[in-house]
C-alpha positions as a Python dict, from the first residue, in 0.01 Angstrom:
ca = {
    (1, 'M'): (0, 0, 0),
    (2, 'V'): (-359, -120, -21),
    (3, 'L'): (-502, -257, -348),
    (4, 'F'): (-861, -220, -472),
    (5, 'D'): (-909, -593, -401),
    (6, 'E'): (-836, -531, -32),
    (7, 'M'): (-1075, -241, 24),
    (8, 'G'): (-1402, -432, 57),
    (9, 'L'): (-1528, -363, -296),
    (10, 'D'): (-1724, -636, -469),
    (11, 'G'): (-1588, -824, -768),
    (12, 'S'): (-1796, -642, -1031),
    (13, 'L'): (-1654, -304, -926),
    (14, 'I'): (-1299, -436, -905),
    (15, 'K'): (-1337, -582, -1254),
    (16, 'A'): (-1460, -248, -1392),
    (17, 'V'): (-1182, -53, -1220),
    (18, 'K'): (-918, -287, -1358),
    (19, 'E'): (-1067, -273, -1709),
    (20, 'L'): (-1051, 106, -1687),
    (21, 'G'): (-679, 72, -1626),
    (22, 'F'): (-660, 163, -1258),
    (23, 'K'): (-387, -38, -1086),
    (24, 'E'): (-389, 97, -732),
    (25, 'P'): (-605, 345, -541),
    (26, 'T'): (-503, 707, -502),
    (27, 'P'): (-451, 839, -148),
    (28, 'I'): (-804, 986, -132),
    (29, 'Q'): (-954, 656, -252),
    (30, 'E'): (-747, 454, -7),
    (31, 'K'): (-878, 664, 283),
    (32, 'V'): (-1237, 720, 175),
    (33, 'I'): (-1359, 393, 20),
    (34, 'P'): (-1322, 173, 330),
    (35, 'K'): (-1454, 452, 554),
    (36, 'I'): (-1776, 482, 351),
    (37, 'L'): (-1822, 106, 318),
    (38, 'T'): (-1784, 41, 691),
    (39, 'G'): (-1895, 368, 847),
    (40, 'K'): (-2229, 505, 947),
    (41, 'N'): (-2109, 861, 1001),
    (42, 'D'): (-2091, 1159, 772),
    (43, 'L'): (-1764, 1211, 592),
    (44, 'I'): (-1603, 1520, 448),
    (45, 'A'): (-1298, 1469, 227),
    (46, 'Q'): (-1104, 1712, 14),
    (47, 'A'): (-847, 1660, -260),
    (48, 'Q'): (-721, 1838, -568),
    (49, 'T'): (-866, 1797, -915),
    (50, 'G'): (-767, 1474, -1086),
    (51, 'T'): (-702, 1273, -770),
    (52, 'G'): (-990, 1027, -806),
    (53, 'K'): (-1257, 1175, -582),
    (54, 'T'): (-1542, 1045, -800),
    (55, 'A'): (-1425, 686, -756),
    (56, 'A'): (-1362, 752, -387),
    (57, 'F'): (-1729, 822, -317),
    (58, 'G'): (-1881, 665, -629),
    (59, 'L'): (-1757, 308, -591),
    (60, 'P'): (-1900, 270, -239),
    (61, 'I'): (-2228, 432, -347),
    (62, 'L'): (-2256, 185, -634),
    (63, 'Q'): (-2181, -108, -406),
    (64, 'M'): (-2433, -3, -142),
    (65, 'S'): (-2712, 62, -394),
    (66, 'D'): (-2991, -193, -413),
    (67, 'A'): (-3023, -280, -782),
    (68, 'A'): (-3352, -463, -716),
    (69, 'S'): (-3518, -133, -627),
    (70, 'R'): (-3576, 142, -881),
    (71, 'D'): (-3610, 399, -601),
    (72, 'T'): (-3357, 680, -582),
    (73, 'Q'): (-3108, 590, -310),
    (74, 'S'): (-2834, 849, -368),
    (75, 'L'): (-2837, 1208, -485),
    (76, 'I'): (-2509, 1365, -594),
    (77, 'L'): (-2514, 1742, -629),
    (78, 'C'): (-2266, 1914, -860),
    (79, 'P'): (-2188, 2284, -902),
    (80, 'T'): (-2178, 2268, -1284),
    (81, 'R'): (-2345, 2088, -1572),
    (82, 'E'): (-2006, 1968, -1696),
    (83, 'L'): (-1922, 1806, -1363),
    (84, 'C'): (-2268, 1646, -1351),
    (85, 'V'): (-2212, 1489, -1693),
    (86, 'Q'): (-1859, 1378, -1601),
    (87, 'I'): (-1960, 1218, -1271),
    (88, 'S'): (-2258, 1044, -1433),
    (89, 'S'): (-2036, 908, -1708),
    (90, 'D'): (-1776, 784, -1460),
    (91, 'L'): (-2036, 612, -1243),
    (92, 'K'): (-2183, 440, -1548),
    (93, 'K'): (-1837, 310, -1639),
    (94, 'Y'): (-1771, 187, -1285),
    (95, 'S'): (-2108, 7, -1279),
    (96, 'T'): (-2062, -169, -1614),
    (97, 'F'): (-2074, -513, -1449),
    (98, 'K'): (-2345, -435, -1191),
    (99, 'D'): (-2674, -543, -1345),
    (100, 'G'): (-2978, -329, -1281),
    (101, 'L'): (-2806, -13, -1160),
    (102, 'R'): (-2911, 312, -1326),
    (103, 'V'): (-2742, 650, -1300),
    (104, 'I'): (-2958, 943, -1409),
    (105, 'P'): (-2800, 1280, -1488),
    (106, 'V'): (-3025, 1584, -1446),
    (107, 'Y'): (-2900, 1924, -1557),
    (108, 'G'): (-2996, 2243, -1735),
    (109, 'G'): (-2952, 2292, -2107),
    (110, 'A'): (-3096, 1951, -2198),
    (111, 'S'): (-3452, 1839, -2269),
    (112, 'I'): (-3648, 1846, -1944),
    (113, 'E'): (-3904, 1603, -2088),
    (114, 'T'): (-3636, 1340, -2154),
    (115, 'Q'): (-3496, 1386, -1805),
    (116, 'I'): (-3841, 1357, -1645),
    (117, 'R'): (-3904, 1033, -1838),
    (118, 'S'): (-3572, 895, -1711),
    (119, 'L'): (-3661, 986, -1354),
    (120, 'K'): (-4004, 824, -1385),
    (121, 'K'): (-3843, 500, -1509),
    (122, 'G'): (-3644, 504, -1188),
    (123, 'G'): (-3282, 480, -1100),
    (124, 'Q'): (-3080, 432, -787),
    (125, 'I'): (-2844, 726, -836),
    (126, 'V'): (-2938, 1075, -951),
    (127, 'V'): (-2661, 1322, -1034),
    (128, 'G'): (-2769, 1683, -1069),
}
Protein backbone atom coordinates (compact mmCIF):
# COMPACT_ATOMS: atom_id res chain seq x y z
CA MET A 1 0.00 0.00 0.00
CA VAL A 2 1.22 3.48 -0.92
CA LEU A 3 0.77 6.41 1.47
CA PHE A 4 0.12 10.05 0.52
CA ASP A 5 3.69 10.84 1.66
CA GLU A 6 5.06 8.47 -0.99
CA MET A 7 3.12 9.79 -3.98
CA GLY A 8 5.20 12.87 -4.78
CA LEU A 9 2.86 15.40 -3.16
CA ASP A 10 4.41 18.39 -1.44
CA GLY A 11 4.29 18.85 2.32
CA SER A 12 1.56 21.50 2.33
CA LEU A 13 -0.87 19.17 0.52
CA ILE A 14 0.04 16.20 2.70
CA LYS A 15 -0.54 18.33 5.80
CA ALA A 16 -3.99 19.41 4.53
CA VAL A 17 -4.97 15.85 3.59
CA LYS A 18 -3.96 14.56 7.02
CA GLU A 19 -5.80 17.39 8.80
CA LEU A 20 -8.90 16.46 6.79
CA GLY A 21 -8.63 12.98 8.26
CA PHE A 22 -7.46 11.03 5.22
CA LYS A 23 -5.09 8.25 6.26
CA GLU A 24 -4.35 6.46 3.00
CA PRO A 25 -5.23 7.07 -0.65
CA THR A 26 -8.17 5.33 -2.28
CA PRO A 27 -7.45 3.08 -5.28
CA ILE A 28 -8.30 5.85 -7.79
CA GLN A 29 -6.02 8.30 -5.94
CA GLU A 30 -3.20 5.77 -5.74
CA LYS A 31 -3.31 5.27 -9.51
CA VAL A 32 -4.04 8.80 -10.69
CA ILE A 33 -1.99 11.15 -8.48
CA PRO A 34 1.47 9.86 -9.44
CA LYS A 35 0.43 9.53 -13.10
CA ILE A 36 -0.62 13.20 -13.27
CA LEU A 37 2.42 14.44 -11.36
CA THR A 38 4.91 12.59 -13.55
CA GLY A 39 3.08 12.27 -16.86
CA LYS A 40 2.75 14.53 -19.84
CA ASN A 41 -0.07 12.58 -21.47
CA ASP A 42 -3.82 12.89 -21.23
CA LEU A 43 -5.49 10.70 -18.66
CA ILE A 44 -9.01 9.35 -18.42
CA ALA A 45 -10.03 7.73 -15.14
CA GLN A 46 -13.38 6.52 -13.91
CA ALA A 47 -14.62 5.55 -10.46
CA GLN A 48 -17.86 5.47 -8.54
CA THR A 49 -19.23 8.35 -6.50
CA GLY A 50 -17.50 8.82 -3.15
CA THR A 51 -14.19 7.22 -4.13
CA GLY A 52 -12.05 10.37 -3.97
CA LYS A 53 -11.87 11.47 -7.59
CA THR A 54 -11.68 15.16 -6.68
CA ALA A 55 -8.52 14.60 -4.64
CA ALA A 56 -7.18 12.30 -7.36
CA PHE A 57 -7.07 15.10 -9.93
CA GLY A 58 -7.26 18.10 -7.59
CA LEU A 59 -4.17 17.49 -5.48
CA PRO A 60 -1.84 17.27 -8.51
CA ILE A 61 -3.49 20.33 -10.08
CA LEU A 62 -2.91 22.29 -6.88
CA GLN A 63 0.70 21.17 -6.70
CA MET A 64 1.44 22.03 -10.32
CA SER A 65 -0.19 25.47 -10.12
CA ASP A 66 2.11 28.48 -10.00
CA ALA A 67 0.92 30.54 -7.04
CA ALA A 68 3.10 33.47 -8.13
CA SER A 69 0.94 33.94 -11.22
CA ARG A 70 -2.67 35.06 -11.03
CA ASP A 71 -3.33 33.67 -14.52
CA THR A 72 -5.83 30.84 -14.90
CA GLN A 73 -3.85 27.62 -15.26
CA SER A 74 -6.58 24.99 -14.86
CA LEU A 75 -10.22 24.87 -15.84
CA ILE A 76 -12.42 22.19 -14.31
CA LEU A 77 -15.78 21.69 -15.98
CA CYS A 78 -18.68 20.21 -14.03
CA PRO A 79 -22.08 19.03 -15.23
CA THR A 80 -23.98 20.65 -12.33
CA ARG A 81 -23.84 23.72 -10.10
CA GLU A 82 -23.79 21.49 -7.01
CA LEU A 83 -20.74 19.59 -8.22
CA CYS A 84 -19.02 22.87 -9.12
CA VAL A 85 -19.56 24.17 -5.58
CA GLN A 86 -18.45 20.86 -4.04
CA ILE A 87 -15.25 20.59 -6.09
CA SER A 88 -14.38 24.25 -5.43
CA SER A 89 -14.89 23.75 -1.71
CA ASP A 90 -12.76 20.60 -1.67
CA LEU A 91 -9.93 22.25 -3.59
CA LYS A 92 -9.96 25.20 -1.20
CA LYS A 93 -9.67 22.79 1.74
CA TYR A 94 -6.81 20.88 0.10
CA SER A 95 -4.95 24.15 -0.61
CA THR A 96 -5.29 25.53 2.93
CA PHE A 97 -1.51 25.54 3.41
CA LYS A 98 -0.55 26.66 -0.12
CA ASP A 99 -0.16 30.42 0.01
CA GLY A 100 -1.36 32.42 -2.96
CA LEU A 101 -3.53 29.80 -4.64
CA ARG A 102 -7.06 30.85 -5.56
CA VAL A 103 -9.92 28.64 -6.67
CA ILE A 104 -12.78 30.48 -8.36
CA PRO A 105 -16.18 28.82 -8.76
CA VAL A 106 -18.32 30.06 -11.65
CA TYR A 107 -21.89 28.83 -11.99
CA GLY A 108 -25.44 29.87 -12.75
CA GLY A 109 -27.86 31.02 -10.09
CA ALA A 110 -25.34 33.32 -8.39
CA SER A 111 -24.45 36.96 -8.96
CA ILE A 112 -22.62 37.24 -12.28
CA GLU A 113 -21.10 40.58 -11.20
CA THR A 114 -19.47 38.99 -8.14
CA GLN A 115 -18.13 36.14 -10.25
CA ILE A 116 -16.73 38.52 -12.88
CA ARG A 117 -14.97 40.52 -10.13
CA SER A 118 -13.43 37.29 -8.81
CA LEU A 119 -12.22 36.34 -12.27
CA LYS A 120 -10.71 39.79 -12.83
CA LYS A 121 -8.79 39.51 -9.54
CA GLY A 122 -7.29 36.35 -10.96
CA GLY A 123 -6.95 32.82 -9.79
CA GLN A 124 -5.06 29.76 -10.87
CA ILE A 125 -8.01 27.36 -10.90
CA VAL A 126 -11.48 28.05 -12.26
CA VAL A 127 -14.25 25.53 -11.61
CA GLY A 128 -17.38 25.98 -13.69
